[in-house]
């Protein structure tokens, strides 16, 4: 009995020792050095850098705007930069940035050392793009950009007098009017919009840091015009993008209905028997006259080749474009042609080809816009232009998923909604 108790005791003792050993075991690795907590605490704090990567603790920073008739050399000279350094900067800038594009109102920054010596100049070429000129230890010129932040908002309303007034009443930038006009340029005559027509738009607002810089892309839109509802959806596919209707047909047409960025007032319609305002004779008027200020840009109604660009009697300065074997257009009474516009030149739809004037027989500044189909004049205001190519079948499934999502967002917008609704 005593031997049995002794044996049990020995077993318990060995078990306790084993458990104790396991609890204190440590795994070691060769060549492992212990962590020095003091070294970790001594890691230097990162210097505070501004948007342009400059350590603001090391410089006295002056921010200002370019004034009228100011140039880079005048600005740098005013801040104590010598003529030799300015000359070297101007030489280095060649091929990197166009200094002639400095315009009043653009922002800039000057960085100076503690002794007041200027070493860096940052020029904001736009809201997002800037150029940094540094001439401290060595001369460097670098272009950069500030990332944009995009938020999505929406607006809807009913037209009482004009689309521009309706959107202004919502507190939204007038740029939205231009963007909508671009989307619907081939399908909606904005001059014929009437009281009671409705509109909706889901669009992007662009921000740089905490500053609003304008309207971005329109993601989807709707126009209810004379009882007809037209929706447009932005879609990116492959390396291309554009606006399409719900069936994947392009919102673009082979020809623009109005060759302007916006829809000016029609001062004289297409007619087979119009009383000429100067000659006081009844004769056909195979065009549509758009009254607009002298110098207003005129756009090519479609892709094509310029066949005429000259002064021609009562037509004044005229440009004609052959778009294909079916369509050609003519633009009369221009004040001048856009640079490079001459016979044989290929132009793209929406490209500026000239500017409104009143050359030839004209009582005031306007454009007489003429459209020909198979060499027969037709009314560009009422003609139903064929659409451009739509989406190929391989993208339709992806497109329809996007349409479903955007339709739900558009459906949530009431035409009588008083305020913009931030979507996300």
PDB file of N, CA and C in Angstrom, residues 208-293:
ATOM      1  N   UNK A 208     -12.665  70.224 -55.674  1.00  0.00           N
ATOM      2  CA  UNK A 208     -11.235  70.081 -55.407  1.00  0.00           C
ATOM      3  C   UNK A 208     -11.021  70.519 -53.980  1.00  0.00           C
ATOM      4  N   UNK A 209     -10.565  69.565 -53.156  1.00  0.00           N
ATOM      5  CA  UNK A 209     -10.500  69.793 -51.710  1.00  0.00           C
ATOM      6  C   UNK A 209     -11.889  70.237 -51.238  1.00  0.00           C
ATOM      7  N   UNK A 210     -12.037  71.414 -50.684  1.00  0.00           N
ATOM      8  CA  UNK A 210     -13.354  71.845 -50.204  1.00  0.00           C
ATOM      9  C   UNK A 210     -14.009  72.860 -51.139  1.00  0.00           C
ATOM     10  N   UNK A 211     -13.469  73.016 -52.337  1.00  0.00           N
ATOM     11  CA  UNK A 211     -13.975  74.032 -53.261  1.00  0.00           C
ATOM     12  C   UNK A 211     -14.784  73.389 -54.379  1.00  0.00           C
ATOM     13  N   UNK A 212     -16.000  73.910 -54.608  1.00  0.00           N
ATOM     14  CA  UNK A 212     -16.837  73.451 -55.722  1.00  0.00           C
ATOM     15  C   UNK A 212     -16.304  74.064 -57.008  1.00  0.00           C
ATOM     16  N   UNK A 213     -16.081  73.225 -58.035  1.00  0.00           N
ATOM     17  CA  UNK A 213     -15.495  73.745 -59.273  1.00  0.00           C
ATOM     18  C   UNK A 213     -16.423  73.569 -60.478  1.00  0.00           C
ATOM     19  N   UNK A 214     -17.617  73.043 -60.276  1.00  0.00           N
ATOM     20  CA  UNK A 214     -18.555  73.022 -61.385  1.00  0.00           C
ATOM     21  C   UNK A 214     -19.240  71.696 -61.625  1.00  0.00           C
ATOM     22  N   UNK A 215     -20.091  71.724 -62.653  1.00  0.00           N
ATOM     23  CA  UNK A 215     -20.852  70.548 -63.063  1.00  0.00           C
ATOM     24  C   UNK A 215     -19.931  69.558 -63.766  1.00  0.00           C
ATOM     25  N   UNK A 216     -20.104  68.288 -63.452  1.00  0.00           N
ATOM     26  CA  UNK A 216     -19.367  67.244 -64.152  1.00  0.00           C
ATOM     27  C   UNK A 216     -20.241  66.581 -65.197  1.00  0.00           C
ATOM     28  N   UNK A 217     -20.135  65.293 -65.293  1.00  0.00           N
ATOM     29  CA  UNK A 217     -20.877  64.545 -66.310  1.00  0.00           C
ATOM     30  C   UNK A 217     -22.337  64.350 -65.883  1.00  0.00           C
ATOM     31  N   UNK A 218     -23.244  64.413 -66.838  1.00  0.00           N
ATOM     32  CA  UNK A 218     -24.639  64.040 -66.598  1.00  0.00           C
ATOM     33  C   UNK A 218     -24.736  62.524 -66.749  1.00  0.00           C
ATOM     34  N   UNK A 219     -25.245  61.856 -65.724  1.00  0.00           N
ATOM     35  CA  UNK A 219     -25.328  60.395 -65.743  1.00  0.00           C
ATOM     36  C   UNK A 219     -26.604  59.909 -66.426  1.00  0.00           C
ATOM     37  N   UNK A 220     -27.668  60.660 -66.250  1.00  0.00           N
ATOM     38  CA  UNK A 220     -28.933  60.310 -66.910  1.00  0.00           C
ATOM     39  C   UNK A 220     -29.812  61.554 -66.933  1.00  0.00           C
ATOM     40  N   UNK A 221     -30.703  61.620 -67.920  1.00  0.00           N
ATOM     41  CA  UNK A 221     -31.583  62.784 -68.044  1.00  0.00           C
ATOM     42  C   UNK A 221     -32.902  62.364 -68.679  1.00  0.00           C
ATOM     43  N   UNK A 222     -33.898  63.226 -68.469  1.00  0.00           N
ATOM     44  CA  UNK A 222     -35.215  62.988 -69.076  1.00  0.00           C
ATOM     45  C   UNK A 222     -35.821  64.308 -69.506  1.00  0.00           C
ATOM     46  N   UNK A 223     -36.410  64.317 -70.703  1.00  0.00           N
ATOM     47  CA  UNK A 223     -37.195  65.451 -71.172  1.00  0.00           C
ATOM     48  C   UNK A 223     -38.584  64.963 -71.541  1.00  0.00           C
ATOM     49  N   UNK A 224     -39.595  65.630 -71.021  1.00  0.00           N
ATOM     50  CA  UNK A 224     -40.962  65.390 -71.445  1.00  0.00           C
ATOM     51  C   UNK A 224     -41.389  66.610 -72.263  1.00  0.00           C
ATOM     52  N   UNK A 225     -41.418  66.433 -73.576  1.00  0.00           N
ATOM     53  CA  UNK A 225     -41.678  67.544 -74.489  1.00  0.00           C
ATOM     54  C   UNK A 225     -42.889  67.217 -75.353  1.00  0.00           C
ATOM     55  N   UNK A 226     -43.943  68.022 -75.188  1.00  0.00           N
ATOM     56  CA  UNK A 226     -45.174  67.824 -75.943  1.00  0.00           C
ATOM     57  C   UNK A 226     -45.717  66.404 -75.775  1.00  0.00           C
ATOM     58  N   UNK A 227     -45.606  65.890 -74.552  1.00  0.00           N
ATOM     59  CA  UNK A 227     -46.140  64.565 -74.236  1.00  0.00           C
ATOM     60  C   UNK A 227     -45.210  63.417 -74.545  1.00  0.00           C
ATOM     61  N   UNK A 228     -44.101  63.680 -75.226  1.00  0.00           N
ATOM     62  CA  UNK A 228     -43.126  62.632 -75.545  1.00  0.00           C
ATOM     63  C   UNK A 228     -41.994  62.649 -74.520  1.00  0.00           C
ATOM     64  N   UNK A 229     -41.733  61.496 -73.912  1.00  0.00           N
ATOM     65  CA  UNK A 229     -40.687  61.385 -72.903  1.00  0.00           C
ATOM     66  C   UNK A 229     -39.437  60.771 -73.546  1.00  0.00           C
ATOM     67  N   UNK A 230     -38.319  61.473 -73.406  1.00  0.00           N
ATOM     68  CA  UNK A 230     -37.049  60.986 -73.937  1.00  0.00           C
ATOM     69  C   UNK A 230     -36.038  60.905 -72.795  1.00  0.00           C
ATOM     70  N   UNK A 231     -35.544  59.707 -72.546  1.00  0.00           N
ATOM     71  CA  UNK A 231     -34.508  59.522 -71.530  1.00  0.00           C
ATOM     72  C   UNK A 231     -33.175  59.220 -72.205  1.00  0.00           C
ATOM     73  N   UNK A 232     -32.114  59.700 -71.549  1.00  0.00           N
ATOM     74  CA  UNK A 232     -30.759  59.486 -72.054  1.00  0.00           C
ATOM     75  C   UNK A 232     -29.892  58.964 -70.920  1.00  0.00           C
ATOM     76  N   UNK A 233     -29.008  58.003 -71.239  1.00  0.00           N
ATOM     77  CA  UNK A 233     -28.166  57.360 -70.232  1.00  0.00           C
ATOM     78  C   UNK A 233     -26.715  57.386 -70.708  1.00  0.00           C
ATOM     79  N   UNK A 234     -25.826  57.812 -69.814  1.00  0.00           N
ATOM     80  CA  UNK A 234     -24.399  57.793 -70.138  1.00  0.00           C
ATOM     81  C   UNK A 234     -23.870  56.387 -69.891  1.00  0.00           C
ATOM     82  N   UNK A 235     -23.058  55.894 -70.840  1.00  0.00           N
ATOM     83  CA  UNK A 235     -22.540  54.535 -70.722  1.00  0.00           C
ATOM     84  C   UNK A 235     -21.154  54.455 -71.336  1.00  0.00           C
ATOM     85  N   UNK A 236     -20.234  53.825 -70.599  1.00  0.00           N
ATOM     86  CA  UNK A 236     -18.876  53.598 -71.087  1.00  0.00           C
ATOM     87  C   UNK A 236     -18.746  52.145 -71.515  1.00  0.00           C
ATOM     88  N   UNK A 237     -18.194  51.925 -72.694  1.00  0.00           N
ATOM     89  CA  UNK A 237     -18.044  50.568 -73.212  1.00  0.00           C
ATOM     90  C   UNK A 237     -16.738  50.480 -73.985  1.00  0.00           C
ATOM     91  N   UNK A 238     -15.949  49.470 -73.660  1.00  0.00           N
ATOM     92  CA  UNK A 238     -14.632  49.362 -74.276  1.00  0.00           C
ATOM     93  C   UNK A 238     -13.836  50.618 -74.001  1.00  0.00           C
ATOM     94  N   UNK A 239     -13.303  51.222 -75.048  1.00  0.00           N
ATOM     95  CA  UNK A 239     -12.573  52.482 -74.899  1.00  0.00           C
ATOM     96  C   UNK A 239     -13.408  53.660 -75.381  1.00  0.00           C
ATOM     97  N   UNK A 240     -14.742  53.484 -75.434  1.00  0.00           N
ATOM     98  CA  UNK A 240     -15.630  54.529 -75.906  1.00  0.00           C
ATOM     99  C   UNK A 240     -16.692  54.840 -74.857  1.00  0.00           C
ATOM    100  N   UNK A 241     -17.437  55.919 -75.098  1.00  0.00           N
ATOM    101  CA  UNK A 241     -18.510  56.322 -74.188  1.00  0.00           C
ATOM    102  C   UNK A 241     -19.478  57.207 -74.944  1.00  0.00           C
ATOM    103  N   UNK A 242     -20.694  57.290 -74.445  1.00  0.00           N
ATOM    104  CA  UNK A 242     -21.673  58.150 -75.083  1.00  0.00           C
ATOM    105  C   UNK A 242     -23.012  58.067 -74.394  1.00  0.00           C
ATOM    106  N   UNK A 243     -24.005  58.733 -74.969  1.00  0.00           N
ATOM    107  CA  UNK A 243     -25.356  58.741 -74.431  1.00  0.00           C
ATOM    108  C   UNK A 243     -26.266  57.926 -75.354  1.00  0.00           C
ATOM    109  N   UNK A 244     -27.138  57.114 -74.716  1.00  0.00           N
ATOM    110  CA  UNK A 244     -28.002  56.214 -75.456  1.00  0.00           C
ATOM    111  C   UNK A 244     -29.403  56.247 -74.867  1.00  0.00           C
ATOM    112  N   UNK A 245     -30.378  55.848 -75.683  1.00  0.00           N
ATOM    113  CA  UNK A 245     -31.722  55.699 -75.146  1.00  0.00           C
ATOM    114  C   UNK A 245     -31.838  54.324 -74.501  1.00  0.00           C
ATOM    115  N   UNK A 246     -33.028  53.983 -73.982  1.00  0.00           N
ATOM    116  CA  UNK A 246     -33.189  52.746 -73.224  1.00  0.00           C
ATOM    117  C   UNK A 246     -32.972  51.501 -74.066  1.00  0.00           C
ATOM    118  N   UNK A 247     -33.059  51.616 -75.388  1.00  0.00           N
ATOM    119  CA  UNK A 247     -32.861  50.474 -76.281  1.00  0.00           C
ATOM    120  C   UNK A 247     -31.438  50.376 -76.807  1.00  0.00           C
ATOM    121  N   UNK A 248     -30.562  51.262 -76.339  1.00  0.00           N
ATOM    122  CA  UNK A 248     -29.169  51.219 -76.783  1.00  0.00           C
ATOM    123  C   UNK A 248     -28.905  51.979 -78.053  1.00  0.00           C
ATOM    124  N   UNK A 249     -29.883  52.770 -78.525  1.00  0.00           N
ATOM    125  CA  UNK A 249     -29.667  53.612 -79.700  1.00  0.00           C
ATOM    126  C   UNK A 249     -28.932  54.890 -79.285  1.00  0.00           C
ATOM    127  N   UNK A 250     -27.997  55.314 -80.106  1.00  0.00           N
ATOM    128  CA  UNK A 250     -27.233  56.514 -79.779  1.00  0.00           C
ATOM    129  C   UNK A 250     -28.130  57.742 -79.768  1.00  0.00           C
ATOM    130  N   UNK A 251     -27.897  58.640 -78.807  1.00  0.00           N
ATOM    131  CA  UNK A 251     -28.615  59.918 -78.783  1.00  0.00           C
ATOM    132  C   UNK A 251     -28.106  60.845 -79.874  1.00  0.00           C
ATOM    133  N   UNK A 252     -26.921  60.553 -80.378  1.00  0.00           N
ATOM    134  CA  UNK A 252     -26.382  61.333 -81.487  1.00  0.00           C
ATOM    135  C   UNK A 252     -27.124  60.979 -82.762  1.00  0.00           C
ATOM    136  N   UNK A 253     -27.225  61.928 -83.645  1.00  0.00           N
ATOM    137  CA  UNK A 253     -27.765  61.677 -84.965  1.00  0.00           C
ATOM    138  C   UNK A 253     -26.678  61.957 -85.989  1.00  0.00           C
ATOM    139  N   UNK A 254     -26.930  61.567 -87.213  1.00  0.00           N
ATOM    140  CA  UNK A 254     -25.934  61.817 -88.248  1.00  0.00           C
ATOM    141  C   UNK A 254     -25.653  63.300 -88.377  1.00  0.00           C
ATOM    142  N   UNK A 255     -26.647  64.150 -87.999  1.00  0.00           N
ATOM    143  CA  UNK A 255     -26.497  65.596 -88.109  1.00  0.00           C
ATOM    144  C   UNK A 255     -27.066  66.266 -86.862  1.00  0.00           C
ATOM    145  N   UNK A 256     -26.441  67.353 -86.435  1.00  0.00           N
ATOM    146  CA  UNK A 256     -26.991  68.165 -85.353  1.00  0.00           C
ATOM    147  C   UNK A 256     -28.164  68.973 -85.897  1.00  0.00           C
ATOM    148  N   UNK A 257     -29.195  69.105 -85.086  1.00  0.00           N
ATOM    149  CA  UNK A 257     -30.364  69.872 -85.524  1.00  0.00           C
ATOM    150  C   UNK A 257     -30.042  71.364 -85.558  1.00  0.00           C
ATOM    151  N   UNK A 258     -29.258  71.831 -84.583  1.00  0.00           N
ATOM    152  CA  UNK A 258     -28.891  73.247 -84.492  1.00  0.00           C
ATOM    153  C   UNK A 258     -27.367  73.330 -84.360  1.00  0.00           C
ATOM    154  N   UNK A 259     -26.669  74.067 -85.217  1.00  0.00           N
ATOM    155  CA  UNK A 259     -25.203  74.092 -85.201  1.00  0.00           C
ATOM    156  C   UNK A 259     -24.606  75.080 -84.197  1.00  0.00           C
ATOM    157  N   UNK A 260     -25.132  75.079 -82.981  1.00  0.00           N
ATOM    158  CA  UNK A 260     -24.619  75.930 -81.913  1.00  0.00           C
ATOM    159  C   UNK A 260     -24.512  75.113 -80.639  1.00  0.00           C
ATOM    160  N   UNK A 261     -23.746  75.655 -79.689  1.00  0.00           N
ATOM    161  CA  UNK A 261     -23.650  74.991 -78.394  1.00  0.00           C
ATOM    162  C   UNK A 261     -24.936  75.157 -77.602  1.00  0.00           C
ATOM    163  N   UNK A 262     -25.690  76.187 -77.909  1.00  0.00           N
ATOM    164  CA  UNK A 262     -26.999  76.391 -77.292  1.00  0.00           C
ATOM    165  C   UNK A 262     -27.971  76.743 -78.413  1.00  0.00           C
ATOM    166  N   UNK A 263     -29.245  76.819 -78.105  1.00  0.00           N
ATOM    167  CA  UNK A 263     -30.244  77.100 -79.136  1.00  0.00           C
ATOM    168  C   UNK A 263     -30.606  78.575 -79.173  1.00  0.00           C
ATOM    169  N   UNK A 264     -30.099  79.346 -80.122  1.00  0.00           N
ATOM    170  CA  UNK A 264     -30.457  80.760 -80.224  1.00  0.00           C
ATOM    171  C   UNK A 264     -31.858  80.923 -80.823  1.00  0.00           C
ATOM    172  N   UNK A 265     -32.317  82.153 -80.862  1.00  0.00           N
ATOM    173  CA  UNK A 265     -33.653  82.452 -81.375  1.00  0.00           C
ATOM    174  C   UNK A 265     -33.694  82.301 -82.902  1.00  0.00           C
ATOM    175  N   UNK A 266     -34.764  81.664 -83.386  1.00  0.00           N
ATOM    176  CA  UNK A 266     -34.981  81.580 -84.827  1.00  0.00           C
ATOM    177  C   UNK A 266     -35.598  82.893 -85.289  1.00  0.00           C
ATOM    178  N   UNK A 267     -34.895  83.590 -86.171  1.00  0.00           N
ATOM    179  CA  UNK A 267     -35.406  84.876 -86.659  1.00  0.00           C
ATOM    180  C   UNK A 267     -36.139  84.742 -87.989  1.00  0.00           C
ATOM    181  N   UNK A 268     -35.903  83.644 -88.702  1.00  0.00           N
ATOM    182  CA  UNK A 268     -36.615  83.417 -89.957  1.00  0.00           C
ATOM    183  C   UNK A 268     -36.594  81.922 -90.250  1.00  0.00           C
ATOM    184  N   UNK A 269     -37.766  81.362 -90.563  1.00  0.00           N
ATOM    185  CA  UNK A 269     -37.900  79.926 -90.780  1.00  0.00           C
ATOM    186  C   UNK A 269     -37.690  79.542 -92.245  1.00  0.00           C
ATOM    187  N   UNK A 270     -37.519  78.251 -92.452  1.00  0.00           N
ATOM    188  CA  UNK A 270     -37.457  77.655 -93.782  1.00  0.00           C
ATOM    189  C   UNK A 270     -38.792  77.927 -94.485  1.00  0.00           C
ATOM    190  N   UNK A 271     -38.731  78.387 -95.714  1.00  0.00           N
ATOM    191  CA  UNK A 271     -39.971  78.741 -96.418  1.00  0.00           C
ATOM    192  C   UNK A 271     -39.752  78.686 -97.921  1.00  0.00           C
ATOM    193  N   UNK A 272     -40.814  78.332 -98.634  1.00  0.00           N
ATOM    194  CA  UNK A 272     -40.764  78.349-100.100  1.00  0.00           C
ATOM    195  C   UNK A 272     -41.232  79.691-100.668  1.00  0.00           C
ATOM    196  N   UNK A 273     -41.712  80.591 -99.783  1.00  0.00           N
ATOM    197  CA  UNK A 273     -42.255  81.864-100.291  1.00  0.00           C
ATOM    198  C   UNK A 273     -42.122  82.947 -99.207  1.00  0.00           C
ATOM    199  N   UNK A 274     -40.870  83.345 -98.956  1.00  0.00           N
ATOM    200  CA  UNK A 274     -40.616  84.333 -97.911  1.00  0.00           C
ATOM    201  C   UNK A 274     -40.392  85.707 -98.532  1.00  0.00           C
ATOM    202  N   UNK A 275     -40.875  86.736 -97.837  1.00  0.00           N
ATOM    203  CA  UNK A 275     -40.603  88.115 -98.260  1.00  0.00           C
ATOM    204  C   UNK A 275     -39.205  88.487 -97.782  1.00  0.00           C
ATOM    205  N   UNK A 276     -38.288  88.707 -98.725  1.00  0.00           N
ATOM    206  CA  UNK A 276     -36.906  89.011 -98.371  1.00  0.00           C
ATOM    207  C   UNK A 276     -36.849  90.368 -97.668  1.00  0.00           C
ATOM    208  N   UNK A 277     -36.200  90.447 -96.490  1.00  0.00           N
ATOM    209  CA  UNK A 277     -36.205  91.691 -95.699  1.00  0.00           C
ATOM    210  C   UNK A 277     -35.451  92.843 -96.338  1.00  0.00           C
ATOM    211  N   UNK A 278     -34.534  92.573 -97.270  1.00  0.00           N
ATOM    212  CA  UNK A 278     -33.757  93.635 -97.918  1.00  0.00           C
ATOM    213  C   UNK A 278     -34.249  93.872 -99.346  1.00  0.00           C
ATOM    214  N   UNK A 279     -34.426  92.805-100.104  1.00  0.00           N
ATOM    215  CA  UNK A 279     -34.837  92.943-101.500  1.00  0.00           C
ATOM    216  C   UNK A 279     -36.329  93.210-101.636  1.00  0.00           C
ATOM    217  N   UNK A 280     -37.094  92.946-100.573  1.00  0.00           N
ATOM    218  CA  UNK A 280     -38.549  93.154-100.576  1.00  0.00           C
ATOM    219  C   UNK A 280     -39.216  92.389-101.723  1.00  0.00           C
ATOM    220  N   UNK A 281     -38.752  91.171-101.941  1.00  0.00           N
ATOM    221  CA  UNK A 281     -39.303  90.304-102.976  1.00  0.00           C
ATOM    222  C   UNK A 281     -39.662  88.958-102.353  1.00  0.00           C
ATOM    223  N   UNK A 282     -40.678  88.319-102.937  1.00  0.00           N
ATOM    224  CA  UNK A 282     -41.040  86.974-102.516  1.00  0.00           C
ATOM    225  C   UNK A 282     -40.109  85.971-103.198  1.00  0.00           C
ATOM    226  N   UNK A 283     -39.458  85.178-102.396  1.00  0.00           N
ATOM    227  CA  UNK A 283     -38.565  84.171-102.943  1.00  0.00           C
ATOM    228  C   UNK A 283     -38.387  83.068-101.894  1.00  0.00           C
ATOM    229  N   UNK A 284     -37.970  81.875-102.313  1.00  0.00           N
ATOM    230  CA  UNK A 284     -37.761  80.791-101.350  1.00  0.00           C
ATOM    231  C   UNK A 284     -36.633  81.133-100.372  1.00  0.00           C
ATOM    232  N   UNK A 285     -36.776  80.674 -99.135  1.00  0.00           N
ATOM    233  CA  UNK A 285     -35.715  80.797 -98.132  1.00  0.00           C
ATOM    234  C   UNK A 285     -35.389  79.386 -97.661  1.00  0.00           C
ATOM    235  N   UNK A 286     -34.375  78.806 -98.284  1.00  0.00           N
ATOM    236  CA  UNK A 286     -34.057  77.402 -98.049  1.00  0.00           C
ATOM    237  C   UNK A 286     -33.110  77.202 -96.868  1.00  0.00           C
ATOM    238  N   UNK A 287     -33.368  77.913 -95.807  1.00  0.00           N
ATOM    239  CA  UNK A 287     -32.556  77.763 -94.608  1.00  0.00           C
ATOM    240  C   UNK A 287     -33.307  78.237 -93.389  1.00  0.00           C
ATOM    241  N   UNK A 288     -32.666  78.111 -92.248  1.00  0.00           N
ATOM    242  CA  UNK A 288     -33.211  78.614 -90.981  1.00  0.00           C
ATOM    243  C   UNK A 288     -32.244  79.658 -90.447  1.00  0.00           C
ATOM    244  N   UNK A 289     -32.758  80.853 -90.172  1.00  0.00           N
ATOM    245  CA  UNK A 289     -31.927  81.934 -89.653  1.00  0.00           C
ATOM    246  C   UNK A 289     -31.938  81.921 -88.129  1.00  0.00           C
ATOM    247  N   UNK A 290     -30.733  81.923 -87.533  1.00  0.00           N
ATOM    248  CA  UNK A 290     -30.588  81.979 -86.086  1.00  0.00           C
ATOM    249  C   UNK A 290     -29.931  83.308 -85.714  1.00  0.00           C
ATOM    250  N   UNK A 291     -30.650  84.118 -84.964  1.00  0.00           N
ATOM    251  CA  UNK A 291     -30.098  85.397 -84.504  1.00  0.00           C
ATOM    252  C   UNK A 291     -29.172  85.136 -83.322  1.00  0.00           C
ATOM    253  N   UNK A 292     -27.965  85.672 -83.409  1.00  0.00           N
ATOM    254  CA  UNK A 292     -26.975  85.484 -82.341  1.00  0.00           C
ATOM    255  C   UNK A 292     -25.968  86.614 -82.417  1.00  0.00           C
ATOM    256  N   UNK A 293     -25.316  86.936 -81.307  1.00  0.00           N
ATOM    257  CA  UNK A 293     -24.322  88.019 -81.307  1.00  0.00           C
ATOM    258  C   UNK A 293     -23.163  87.735 -82.257  1.00  0.00           C
TER     259      UNK A 293
END
